[in-house]
Amino acid sequence: MLTNANSIFIGCSGFCRQFSDHTEVTVAGLQKRIGWTKSNNIQRLSWLAKMVITKVISEEQYKQLIGAAGVSLVLFSAEWAEQCKQISDVMNELAKQEEFKAVQFLDVPAEDFAQVSLRHQIDSVPTVLFFRAGTAIDRIDGVDVGSLTQKAKKYASAPAPASSTGGSANLEERLKSLINRSKVMIFMKGDRNTPRCGFSKQLIAITNDTGVEYDTFDILTDEEVRQGLKTFSNWPTYPQVYVNGELIGGLDIIKELLEGGELKETLNP
């Protein structure tokens, strides 16, 4: 909102930054930088507010922002991790582009929001989550600029689902199909050749020793499946092992079956 000739207030997700002729950034310099004209001043000011990543400072603010109707890209970061700056720079560049004008970009300090990070299973930084109307729809763990750009374009241009009921039904059918894709099905971080967490690595080693054939699904590639399967099977953690479409359990259950001499029989009934 333009208040007078010497002071400009730019609203950004409920916060304000003031640039005045007493600061390092002058109005004249700001106008020159953003290509100020009388006809486009309001539009440019609005766009400039979108050119920065909103730094989340409270869990309440976080919930309000990701609950917005549109798409949100949320970077879970740490100041000590140089890779986070790389992803932040990419997100800032995306925010400047016209095709992402309806997308909001957020930065959550992972260590300051331990409960939020735990809820979303943030194991390392940087991690980027994609939200639509408060629902996580995808994620990227680590530095993958190509995937970040590709997925940002995908979700920025994709229309919102027409019906949440229809979407839930479609997801349930998809989960059933995945669970029954193989007689023994493992949902894990990574795949059988490249496990991406210690629990998944242990599970694969144990399963390989049984000689039983199995298939895997990498939950890091599909946030909808990752979150949906927790609810569908009422099992909140990964990895998860299914036999003939029925949940057996996670790593602890598999270890118990192994110690009891029942694992191979359970996996190959």
XYZ file of N, CA and C in Angstrom, residues 114-123:
30
model
N 10.347 -28.181 15.947
C 10.617 -29.613 16.086
C 9.367 -30.465 15.887
N 8.227 -30.038 16.441
C 6.998 -30.821 16.322
C 6.491 -30.858 14.886
N 6.574 -29.722 14.212
C 6.161 -29.666 12.806
C 7.068 -30.564 11.974
N 8.368 -30.489 12.221
C 9.330 -31.314 11.486
C 9.079 -32.799 11.742
N 8.800 -33.150 12.994
C 8.522 -34.545 13.338
C 7.254 -35.031 12.653
N 6.235 -34.174 12.630
C 4.955 -34.522 12.015
C 5.126 -34.846 10.533
N 6.029 -34.112 9.882
C 6.242 -34.315 8.447
C 7.437 -35.224 8.162
N 7.982 -35.834 9.210
C 9.119 -36.757 9.068
C 10.278 -36.101 8.320
N 10.659 -34.914 8.795
C 11.801 -34.215 8.218
C 13.060 -34.788 8.849
N 13.773 -35.595 8.102
C 14.965 -36.262 8.623
C 16.240 -35.487 8.329
